[in-house]
Amino acid sequence: MADHYFSAEPTSADVRRTVEGRIWGKDYTFTTATGVFSRDRLDRGTSILLREAPAPTGGGTYLDLGTGYGPIACALAVEDPLAQVWAVDVNNRALELTAENAKAAGVAARVHPRLVDDVPADLRFDQIWSNPAIHIGKPELHRMLLHWLVRLAPGGVGWFVVGKNLGADSLQRWLTEQGYPCQRTASAKGFRVLRVTATNEAPTPS
């Protein structure tokens, strides 16, 4: 079976390369590899999310959901020197790359690459950032989002980027129906940037 970027243990040869990216006015060089998401370039959706959503400030605990090789996590930690960033993925190779890229960016002490089950259960997040893995299928996507959105702190926000042709508008409606008011804040090159707000009325997933 061929590897997917959401495979836990990619079986393809670990072939490394570097990609360049400019995020919130700063230049980055990231190490990528086969078997991880968008290994050949900074993904267009991720680029749009980081261009259209405001850089975080003032400290907080942030979640990068589906971190890949860590561009979002590294940029969050660089932009907000008081932040603690949890970078979650199911792909162990991606987590290794995130740690390597965080070290290169000088933020390794504040970026925490983890598997889902290794994130402390009582941890709450001020912000969640994600270019979510739409291709895992709608039921699994919904389950994943509810698992993490319930852990937003009061007043917390989530920033997501989703392709219009991959169901961004229906996802926006669904999130609002689940008790997480969701607004489209930007559209560019076929992608929607969605802002989700935590409310006290949001249900706890069963």
PDB file of C-alpha atoms in Angstrom:
ATOM      1  CA  MET A   1       0.000   0.000   0.000  1.00  0.00           C
ATOM      2  CA  ALA A   2       1.289   3.443  -0.899  1.00  0.00           C
ATOM      3  CA  ASP A   3       2.128   5.890   1.850  1.00  0.00           C
ATOM      4  CA  HIS A   4      -0.241   8.715   2.722  1.00  0.00           C
ATOM      5  CA  TYR A   5       0.867  11.791   4.601  1.00  0.00           C
ATOM      6  CA  PHE A   6      -1.498  10.616   7.337  1.00  0.00           C
ATOM      7  CA  SER A   7       0.268   7.245   7.611  1.00  0.00           C
ATOM      8  CA  ALA A   8       1.689   6.715  11.082  1.00  0.00           C
ATOM      9  CA  GLU A   9       4.923   5.152   9.848  1.00  0.00           C
ATOM     10  CA  PRO A  10       5.758   5.969   6.211  1.00  0.00           C
ATOM     11  CA  THR A  11       7.495   3.065   4.510  1.00  0.00           C
ATOM     12  CA  SER A  12       8.995   5.133   1.707  1.00  0.00           C
ATOM     13  CA  ALA A  13      12.688   5.976   1.822  1.00  0.00           C
ATOM     14  CA  ASP A  14      13.336   9.022   3.997  1.00  0.00           C
ATOM     15  CA  VAL A  15      14.631  11.362   1.295  1.00  0.00           C
ATOM     16  CA  ARG A  16      15.219  14.864   2.623  1.00  0.00           C
ATOM     17  CA  ARG A  17      15.136  18.217   0.878  1.00  0.00           C
ATOM     18  CA  THR A  18      14.562  21.837   1.823  1.00  0.00           C
ATOM     19  CA  VAL A  19      11.816  24.256   0.859  1.00  0.00           C
ATOM     20  CA  GLU A  20      11.656  28.007   1.262  1.00  0.00           C
ATOM     21  CA  GLY A  21       8.772  29.980   2.694  1.00  0.00           C
ATOM     22  CA  ARG A  22       7.998  33.542   3.709  1.00  0.00           C
ATOM     23  CA  ILE A  23       5.578  33.805   6.615  1.00  0.00           C
ATOM     24  CA  TRP A  24       4.446  37.045   8.266  1.00  0.00           C
ATOM     25  CA  GLY A  25       7.364  38.883   6.691  1.00  0.00           C
ATOM     26  CA  LYS A  26      10.066  36.426   7.725  1.00  0.00           C
ATOM     27  CA  ASP A  27      11.970  33.958   5.542  1.00  0.00           C
ATOM     28  CA  TYR A  28      12.189  30.292   6.510  1.00  0.00           C
ATOM     29  CA  THR A  29      14.008  27.247   5.213  1.00  0.00           C
ATOM     30  CA  PHE A  30      12.265  24.024   6.178  1.00  0.00           C
ATOM     31  CA  THR A  31      13.548  20.475   5.909  1.00  0.00           C
ATOM     32  CA  THR A  32      10.983  18.115   4.385  1.00  0.00           C
ATOM     33  CA  ALA A  33      10.976  14.463   3.354  1.00  0.00           C
ATOM     34  CA  THR A  34       9.086  11.846   1.410  1.00  0.00           C
ATOM     35  CA  GLY A  35       6.022  10.538   3.196  1.00  0.00           C
ATOM     36  CA  VAL A  36       4.917  13.899   4.624  1.00  0.00           C
ATOM     37  CA  PHE A  37       2.377  16.469   3.456  1.00  0.00           C
ATOM     38  CA  SER A  38       3.498  18.890   0.717  1.00  0.00           C
ATOM     39  CA  ARG A  39       7.156  17.916   0.838  1.00  0.00           C
ATOM     40  CA  ASP A  40       8.058  19.858  -2.327  1.00  0.00           C
ATOM     41  CA  ARG A  41       6.847  23.313  -1.321  1.00  0.00           C
ATOM     42  CA  LEU A  42       4.984  25.294   1.289  1.00  0.00           C
ATOM     43  CA  ASP A  43       1.431  24.194   0.587  1.00  0.00           C
ATOM     44  CA  ARG A  44      -0.747  26.825  -1.083  1.00  0.00           C
ATOM     45  CA  GLY A  45      -3.526  26.486   1.474  1.00  0.00           C
ATOM     46  CA  THR A  46      -1.076  26.841   4.351  1.00  0.00           C
ATOM     47  CA  SER A  47       0.453  29.897   2.670  1.00  0.00           C
ATOM     48  CA  ILE A  48      -2.976  31.497   2.315  1.00  0.00           C
ATOM     49  CA  LEU A  49      -3.879  30.768   5.930  1.00  0.00           C
ATOM     50  CA  LEU A  50      -0.665  32.364   7.172  1.00  0.00           C
ATOM     51  CA  ARG A  51      -1.099  35.332   4.866  1.00  0.00           C
ATOM     52  CA  GLU A  52      -4.728  36.053   5.680  1.00  0.00           C
ATOM     53  CA  ALA A  53      -4.940  35.219   9.395  1.00  0.00           C
ATOM     54  CA  PRO A  54      -3.353  37.612  11.898  1.00  0.00           C
ATOM     55  CA  ALA A  55      -0.079  36.651  13.532  1.00  0.00           C
ATOM     56  CA  PRO A  56      -0.568  35.795  17.210  1.00  0.00           C
ATOM     57  CA  THR A  57       0.740  38.054  19.968  1.00  0.00           C
ATOM     58  CA  GLY A  58       0.682  38.263  23.732  1.00  0.00           C
ATOM     59  CA  GLY A  59       1.422  34.690  24.649  1.00  0.00           C
ATOM     60  CA  GLY A  60      -0.814  31.672  24.918  1.00  0.00           C
ATOM     61  CA  THR A  61      -1.034  27.971  24.285  1.00  0.00           C
ATOM     62  CA  TYR A  62      -1.522  27.143  20.626  1.00  0.00           C
ATOM     63  CA  LEU A  63      -2.297  23.947  18.736  1.00  0.00           C
ATOM     64  CA  ASP A  64      -1.085  23.241  15.206  1.00  0.00           C
ATOM     65  CA  LEU A  65      -3.390  20.395  14.179  1.00  0.00           C
ATOM     66  CA  GLY A  66      -1.858  18.238  11.443  1.00  0.00           C
ATOM     67  CA  THR A  67       1.494  19.954  11.658  1.00  0.00           C
ATOM     68  CA  GLY A  68       3.252  18.143   8.804  1.00  0.00           C
ATOM     69  CA  TYR A  69       6.877  19.268   8.857  1.00  0.00           C
ATOM     70  CA  GLY A  70       5.915  22.164  11.107  1.00  0.00           C
ATOM     71  CA  PRO A  71       5.717  25.445   9.168  1.00  0.00           C
ATOM     72  CA  ILE A  72       2.682  26.713  11.083  1.00  0.00           C
ATOM     73  CA  ALA A  73       4.028  25.652  14.476  1.00  0.00           C
ATOM     74  CA  CYS A  74       7.422  27.233  13.858  1.00  0.00           C
ATOM     75  CA  ALA A  75       5.917  30.487  12.599  1.00  0.00           C
ATOM     76  CA  LEU A  76       3.538  30.737  15.579  1.00  0.00           C
ATOM     77  CA  ALA A  77       6.414  30.296  18.023  1.00  0.00           C
ATOM     78  CA  VAL A  78       8.654  32.784  16.194  1.00  0.00           C
ATOM     79  CA  GLU A  79       5.941  35.435  16.000  1.00  0.00           C
ATOM     80  CA  ASP A  80       4.873  35.079  19.624  1.00  0.00           C
ATOM     81  CA  PRO A  81       7.915  34.679  21.893  1.00  0.00           C
ATOM     82  CA  LEU A  82       5.672  33.897  24.873  1.00  0.00           C
ATOM     83  CA  ALA A  83       3.738  31.125  23.155  1.00  0.00           C
ATOM     84  CA  GLN A  84       3.815  27.404  23.800  1.00  0.00           C
ATOM     85  CA  VAL A  85       2.926  25.538  20.598  1.00  0.00           C
ATOM     86  CA  TRP A  86       1.749  21.937  20.478  1.00  0.00           C
ATOM     87  CA  ALA A  87       2.303  20.430  17.032  1.00  0.00           C
ATOM     88  CA  VAL A  88       0.132  17.345  16.560  1.00  0.00           C
ATOM     89  CA  ASP A  89       0.275  14.762  13.801  1.00  0.00           C
ATOM     90  CA  VAL A  90      -0.276  11.033  13.307  1.00  0.00           C
ATOM     91  CA  ASN A  91       2.862  10.770  11.155  1.00  0.00           C
ATOM     92  CA  ASN A  92       6.018  10.112  13.169  1.00  0.00           C
ATOM     93  CA  ARG A  93       8.305  11.263  10.372  1.00  0.00           C
ATOM     94  CA  ALA A  94       6.432  14.570  10.252  1.00  0.00           C
ATOM     95  CA  LEU A  95       6.945  15.016  13.993  1.00  0.00           C
ATOM     96  CA  GLU A  96      10.674  14.374  13.631  1.00  0.00           C
ATOM     97  CA  LEU A  97      10.872  17.023  10.921  1.00  0.00           C
ATOM     98  CA  THR A  98       8.872  19.482  13.012  1.00  0.00           C
ATOM     99  CA  ALA A  99      11.359  19.091  15.848  1.00  0.00           C
ATOM    100  CA  GLU A 100      14.251  19.609  13.434  1.00  0.00           C
ATOM    101  CA  ASN A 101      12.663  22.694  11.888  1.00  0.00           C
ATOM    102  CA  ALA A 102      11.788  24.169  15.282  1.00  0.00           C
ATOM    103  CA  LYS A 103      15.421  23.785  16.305  1.00  0.00           C
ATOM    104  CA  ALA A 104      16.572  25.511  13.123  1.00  0.00           C
ATOM    105  CA  ALA A 105      14.136  28.368  13.808  1.00  0.00           C
ATOM    106  CA  GLY A 106      15.413  28.754  17.375  1.00  0.00           C
ATOM    107  CA  VAL A 107      12.104  27.801  18.997  1.00  0.00           C
ATOM    108  CA  ALA A 108      12.625  24.135  19.895  1.00  0.00           C
ATOM    109  CA  ALA A 109      12.020  24.799  23.594  1.00  0.00           C
ATOM    110  CA  ARG A 110       8.495  26.085  22.865  1.00  0.00           C
ATOM    111  CA  VAL A 111       7.351  23.775  20.060  1.00  0.00           C
ATOM    112  CA  HIS A 112       6.141  20.383  21.263  1.00  0.00           C
ATOM    113  CA  PRO A 113       5.677  17.804  18.460  1.00  0.00           C
ATOM    114  CA  ARG A 114       3.347  15.081  19.699  1.00  0.00           C
ATOM    115  CA  LEU A 115       1.128  12.234  18.661  1.00  0.00           C
ATOM    116  CA  VAL A 116      -2.541  12.742  19.507  1.00  0.00           C
ATOM    117  CA  ASP A 117      -2.493  10.505  22.574  1.00  0.00           C
ATOM    118  CA  ASP A 118       0.629  12.198  23.944  1.00  0.00           C
ATOM    119  CA  VAL A 119      -0.992  15.608  24.432  1.00  0.00           C
ATOM    120  CA  PRO A 120      -1.954  16.113  28.113  1.00  0.00           C
ATOM    121  CA  ALA A 121      -5.693  15.567  28.492  1.00  0.00           C
ATOM    122  CA  ASP A 122      -6.183  18.667  30.642  1.00  0.00           C
ATOM    123  CA  LEU A 123      -4.417  21.042  28.242  1.00  0.00           C
ATOM    124  CA  ARG A 124      -6.569  23.839  26.827  1.00  0.00           C
ATOM    125  CA  PHE A 125      -5.709  25.979  23.818  1.00  0.00           C
ATOM    126  CA  ASP A 126      -6.095  29.683  23.220  1.00  0.00           C
ATOM    127  CA  GLN A 127      -5.858  29.152  19.475  1.00  0.00           C
ATOM    128  CA  ILE A 128      -6.053  26.193  17.098  1.00  0.00           C
ATOM    129  CA  TRP A 129      -4.483  26.462  13.652  1.00  0.00           C
ATOM    130  CA  SER A 130      -4.960  23.896  10.923  1.00  0.00           C
ATOM    131  CA  ASN A 131      -4.876  23.053   7.254  1.00  0.00           C
ATOM    132  CA  PRO A 132      -6.915  19.943   8.055  1.00  0.00           C
ATOM    133  CA  ALA A 133      -6.523  16.597   6.325  1.00  0.00           C
ATOM    134  CA  ILE A 134      -9.754  16.680   4.320  1.00  0.00           C
ATOM    135  CA  HIS A 135      -8.856  13.478   2.501  1.00  0.00           C
ATOM    136  CA  ILE A 136      -9.280  11.348   5.616  1.00  0.00           C
ATOM    137  CA  GLY A 137     -13.031  11.543   4.891  1.00  0.00           C
ATOM    138  CA  LYS A 138     -15.856  13.583   6.338  1.00  0.00           C
ATOM    139  CA  PRO A 139     -16.765  11.354   9.331  1.00  0.00           C
ATOM    140  CA  GLU A 140     -13.162  11.156  10.519  1.00  0.00           C
ATOM    141  CA  LEU A 141     -12.603  14.867   9.857  1.00  0.00           C
ATOM    142  CA  HIS A 142     -15.649  15.785  11.919  1.00  0.00           C
ATOM    143  CA  ARG A 143     -14.605  13.494  14.749  1.00  0.00           C
ATOM    144  CA  MET A 144     -11.097  14.994  14.740  1.00  0.00           C
ATOM    145  CA  LEU A 145     -12.287  18.591  14.761  1.00  0.00           C
ATOM    146  CA  LEU A 146     -14.751  18.037  17.597  1.00  0.00           C
ATOM    147  CA  HIS A 147     -12.092  16.222  19.615  1.00  0.00           C
ATOM    148  CA  TRP A 148      -9.886  19.317  19.556  1.00  0.00           C
ATOM    149  CA  LEU A 149     -12.377  22.181  19.385  1.00  0.00           C
ATOM    150  CA  VAL A 150     -13.870  21.176  22.719  1.00  0.00           C
ATOM    151  CA  ARG A 151     -10.432  21.943  24.170  1.00  0.00           C
ATOM    152  CA  LEU A 152     -10.490  25.589  23.141  1.00  0.00           C
ATOM    153  CA  ALA A 153     -10.255  27.847  26.164  1.00  0.00           C
ATOM    154  CA  PRO A 154     -13.127  30.291  26.766  1.00  0.00           C
ATOM    155  CA  GLY A 155     -12.764  33.053  24.202  1.00  0.00           C
ATOM    156  CA  GLY A 156     -10.398  30.947  22.139  1.00  0.00           C
ATOM    157  CA  VAL A 157     -10.408  30.878  18.351  1.00  0.00           C
ATOM    158  CA  GLY A 158      -9.609  28.402  15.631  1.00  0.00           C
ATOM    159  CA  TRP A 159      -8.126  29.297  12.255  1.00  0.00           C
ATOM    160  CA  PHE A 160      -8.665  26.815   9.417  1.00  0.00           C
ATOM    161  CA  VAL A 161      -8.028  26.799   5.680  1.00  0.00           C
ATOM    162  CA  VAL A 162     -10.065  24.524   3.420  1.00  0.00           C
ATOM    163  CA  GLY A 163     -10.427  24.302  -0.348  1.00  0.00           C
ATOM    164  CA  LYS A 164     -13.747  25.531  -1.677  1.00  0.00           C
ATOM    165  CA  ASN A 165     -14.015  22.449  -3.890  1.00  0.00           C
ATOM    166  CA  LEU A 166     -13.222  20.239  -0.888  1.00  0.00           C
ATOM    167  CA  GLY A 167     -16.261  21.347   1.086  1.00  0.00           C
ATOM    168  CA  ALA A 168     -15.207  24.549   2.850  1.00  0.00           C
ATOM    169  CA  ASP A 169     -18.685  26.074   2.764  1.00  0.00           C
ATOM    170  CA  SER A 170     -20.441  22.954   4.054  1.00  0.00           C
ATOM    171  CA  LEU A 171     -17.803  22.611   6.768  1.00  0.00           C
ATOM    172  CA  GLN A 172     -18.441  26.208   7.819  1.00  0.00           C
ATOM    173  CA  ARG A 173     -22.156  25.464   8.186  1.00  0.00           C
ATOM    174  CA  TRP A 174     -21.499  22.217  10.032  1.00  0.00           C
ATOM    175  CA  LEU A 175     -19.163  23.867  12.549  1.00  0.00           C
ATOM    176  CA  THR A 176     -21.777  26.509  13.342  1.00  0.00           C
ATOM    177  CA  GLU A 177     -24.423  23.793  13.758  1.00  0.00           C
ATOM    178  CA  GLN A 178     -22.158  22.052  16.288  1.00  0.00           C
ATOM    179  CA  GLY A 179     -22.107  25.169  18.464  1.00  0.00           C
ATOM    180  CA  TYR A 180     -18.899  26.740  17.128  1.00  0.00           C
ATOM    181  CA  PRO A 181     -19.765  29.981  15.309  1.00  0.00           C
ATOM    182  CA  CYS A 182     -17.714  30.012  12.130  1.00  0.00           C
ATOM    183  CA  GLN A 183     -17.042  32.933   9.807  1.00  0.00           C
ATOM    184  CA  ARG A 184     -15.293  33.035   6.473  1.00  0.00           C
ATOM    185  CA  THR A 185     -12.654  35.748   6.809  1.00  0.00           C
ATOM    186  CA  ALA A 186     -10.931  35.423   3.437  1.00  0.00           C
ATOM    187  CA  SER A 187     -11.083  33.656   0.079  1.00  0.00           C
ATOM    188  CA  ALA A 188      -8.112  33.251  -2.252  1.00  0.00           C
ATOM    189  CA  LYS A 189      -7.103  30.898  -5.053  1.00  0.00           C
ATOM    190  CA  GLY A 190      -9.908  28.464  -4.334  1.00  0.00           C
ATOM    191  CA  PHE A 191      -9.394  28.375  -0.562  1.00  0.00           C
ATOM    192  CA  ARG A 192     -11.498  29.659   2.326  1.00  0.00           C
ATOM    193  CA  VAL A 193     -10.022  30.883   5.594  1.00  0.00           C
ATOM    194  CA  LEU A 194     -12.415  30.112   8.458  1.00  0.00           C
ATOM    195  CA  ARG A 195     -12.434  31.601  11.945  1.00  0.00           C
ATOM    196  CA  VAL A 196     -14.120  29.478  14.613  1.00  0.00           C
ATOM    197  CA  THR A 197     -15.063  30.884  18.013  1.00  0.00           C
ATOM    198  CA  ALA A 198     -15.323  28.939  21.258  1.00  0.00           C
ATOM    199  CA  THR A 199     -18.552  29.368  23.179  1.00  0.00           C
ATOM    200  CA  ASN A 200     -19.796  28.000  26.468  1.00  0.00           C
ATOM    201  CA  GLU A 201     -22.682  26.385  24.602  1.00  0.00           C
ATOM    202  CA  ALA A 202     -20.479  24.136  22.456  1.00  0.00           C
ATOM    203  CA  PRO A 203     -21.279  20.496  23.257  1.00  0.00           C
ATOM    204  CA  THR A 204     -18.813  17.990  24.593  1.00  0.00           C
ATOM    205  CA  PRO A 205     -18.310  15.147  22.086  1.00  0.00           C
ATOM    206  CA  SER A 206     -19.498  11.772  23.319  1.00  0.00           C
TER     207      SER A 206
END
